[in-house]
Amino acid sequence: MLVHVEPDRCCGSGQCVLAAPEVFDQNDEDGTVVLLQASPPADLVREVADAAAACPGGAIRLEEGVPR
């Protein structure tokens, strides 16, 4: 799985950090999403999918596949 974020779409709710703190963080200045792992391990797939589903701004996009 590949994770893509669009900070411009992020409203800073922090739902992604609550769901998957190993993969997401928030910018200290404006609270927008910061991606920590673009290709998280398989044991975090459910948490990352939950984070994407909970994102009110639709700032997280998931792509199946392996990193290039």
PDB file of C-alpha atoms in Angstrom, residues 1-66:
ATOM      1  CA  MET A   1       0.000   0.000   0.000  1.00  0.00           C
ATOM      2  CA  LEU A   2       1.144   3.504  -0.817  1.00  0.00           C
ATOM      3  CA  VAL A   3      -0.175   6.477   1.101  1.00  0.00           C
ATOM      4  CA  HIS A   4      -0.526   9.933  -0.438  1.00  0.00           C
ATOM      5  CA  VAL A   5      -1.548  13.075   1.416  1.00  0.00           C
ATOM      6  CA  GLU A   6      -2.698  16.471   0.208  1.00  0.00           C
ATOM      7  CA  PRO A   7      -1.975  18.963   3.001  1.00  0.00           C
ATOM      8  CA  ASP A   8      -3.909  21.664   1.119  1.00  0.00           C
ATOM      9  CA  ARG A   9      -7.103  19.624   1.615  1.00  0.00           C
ATOM     10  CA  CYS A  10      -6.394  18.938   5.291  1.00  0.00           C
ATOM     11  CA  CYS A  11      -8.518  20.769   7.882  1.00  0.00           C
ATOM     12  CA  GLY A  12      -6.326  19.690  10.803  1.00  0.00           C
ATOM     13  CA  SER A  13      -8.856  17.550  12.665  1.00  0.00           C
ATOM     14  CA  GLY A  14      -6.159  15.033  13.667  1.00  0.00           C
ATOM     15  CA  GLN A  15      -8.285  11.952  13.032  1.00  0.00           C
ATOM     16  CA  CYS A  16      -5.453  10.404  11.026  1.00  0.00           C
ATOM     17  CA  VAL A  17      -3.023  10.756  13.924  1.00  0.00           C
ATOM     18  CA  LEU A  18      -5.509   9.185  16.310  1.00  0.00           C
ATOM     19  CA  ALA A  19      -6.078   6.234  13.959  1.00  0.00           C
ATOM     20  CA  ALA A  20      -2.474   5.636  12.836  1.00  0.00           C
ATOM     21  CA  PRO A  21       0.130   7.625  14.789  1.00  0.00           C
ATOM     22  CA  GLU A  22       2.950   5.544  13.303  1.00  0.00           C
ATOM     23  CA  VAL A  23       2.039   6.805   9.821  1.00  0.00           C
ATOM     24  CA  PHE A  24       0.657  10.323  10.318  1.00  0.00           C
ATOM     25  CA  ASP A  25       1.554  13.401  12.327  1.00  0.00           C
ATOM     26  CA  GLN A  26       0.448  17.022  12.302  1.00  0.00           C
ATOM     27  CA  ASN A  27       2.405  20.114  11.334  1.00  0.00           C
ATOM     28  CA  ASP A  28       3.244  22.118  14.468  1.00  0.00           C
ATOM     29  CA  GLU A  29       2.430  25.407  12.767  1.00  0.00           C
ATOM     30  CA  ASP A  30      -0.963  24.798  11.163  1.00  0.00           C
ATOM     31  CA  GLY A  31      -2.042  21.307  12.215  1.00  0.00           C
ATOM     32  CA  THR A  32      -2.110  19.889   8.691  1.00  0.00           C
ATOM     33  CA  VAL A  33      -1.240  16.284   7.973  1.00  0.00           C
ATOM     34  CA  VAL A  34       2.373  15.135   7.824  1.00  0.00           C
ATOM     35  CA  LEU A  35       3.090  11.736   6.290  1.00  0.00           C
ATOM     36  CA  LEU A  36       5.658   9.722   8.259  1.00  0.00           C
ATOM     37  CA  GLN A  37       5.540   6.494   6.216  1.00  0.00           C
ATOM     38  CA  ALA A  38       4.493   6.458   2.565  1.00  0.00           C
ATOM     39  CA  SER A  39       4.637   2.664   2.503  1.00  0.00           C
ATOM     40  CA  PRO A  40       3.553   1.417   5.923  1.00  0.00           C
ATOM     41  CA  PRO A  41       3.976  -2.224   6.951  1.00  0.00           C
ATOM     42  CA  ALA A  42       1.149  -4.669   6.352  1.00  0.00           C
ATOM     43  CA  ASP A  43       0.204  -4.781  10.033  1.00  0.00           C
ATOM     44  CA  LEU A  44      -0.870  -1.106   9.828  1.00  0.00           C
ATOM     45  CA  VAL A  45      -3.116  -1.401   6.764  1.00  0.00           C
ATOM     46  CA  ARG A  46      -6.346  -1.418   8.771  1.00  0.00           C
ATOM     47  CA  GLU A  47      -5.339   1.625  10.828  1.00  0.00           C
ATOM     48  CA  VAL A  48      -4.288   3.560   7.715  1.00  0.00           C
ATOM     49  CA  ALA A  49      -7.550   2.680   5.950  1.00  0.00           C
ATOM     50  CA  ASP A  50      -9.469   3.848   9.028  1.00  0.00           C
ATOM     51  CA  ALA A  51      -7.515   7.109   9.000  1.00  0.00           C
ATOM     52  CA  ALA A  52      -8.323   7.704   5.335  1.00  0.00           C
ATOM     53  CA  ALA A  53     -12.005   6.967   5.922  1.00  0.00           C
ATOM     54  CA  ALA A  54     -12.139   9.315   8.931  1.00  0.00           C
ATOM     55  CA  CYS A  55     -10.452  12.245   7.167  1.00  0.00           C
ATOM     56  CA  PRO A  56     -13.106  14.986   6.821  1.00  0.00           C
ATOM     57  CA  GLY A  57     -11.128  16.824   4.140  1.00  0.00           C
ATOM     58  CA  GLY A  58     -10.368  13.783   2.006  1.00  0.00           C
ATOM     59  CA  ALA A  59      -6.665  14.593   2.268  1.00  0.00           C
ATOM     60  CA  ILE A  60      -5.521  10.952   2.391  1.00  0.00           C
ATOM     61  CA  ARG A  61      -5.460   8.727  -0.666  1.00  0.00           C
ATOM     62  CA  LEU A  62      -4.478   5.060  -0.628  1.00  0.00           C
ATOM     63  CA  GLU A  63      -2.961   3.209  -3.550  1.00  0.00           C
ATOM     64  CA  GLU A  64      -2.528  -0.522  -3.737  1.00  0.00           C
ATOM     65  CA  GLY A  65       0.900  -1.700  -4.777  1.00  0.00           C
ATOM     66  CA  VAL A  66       4.504  -1.490  -3.760  1.00  0.00           C
TER      67      VAL A  66
END
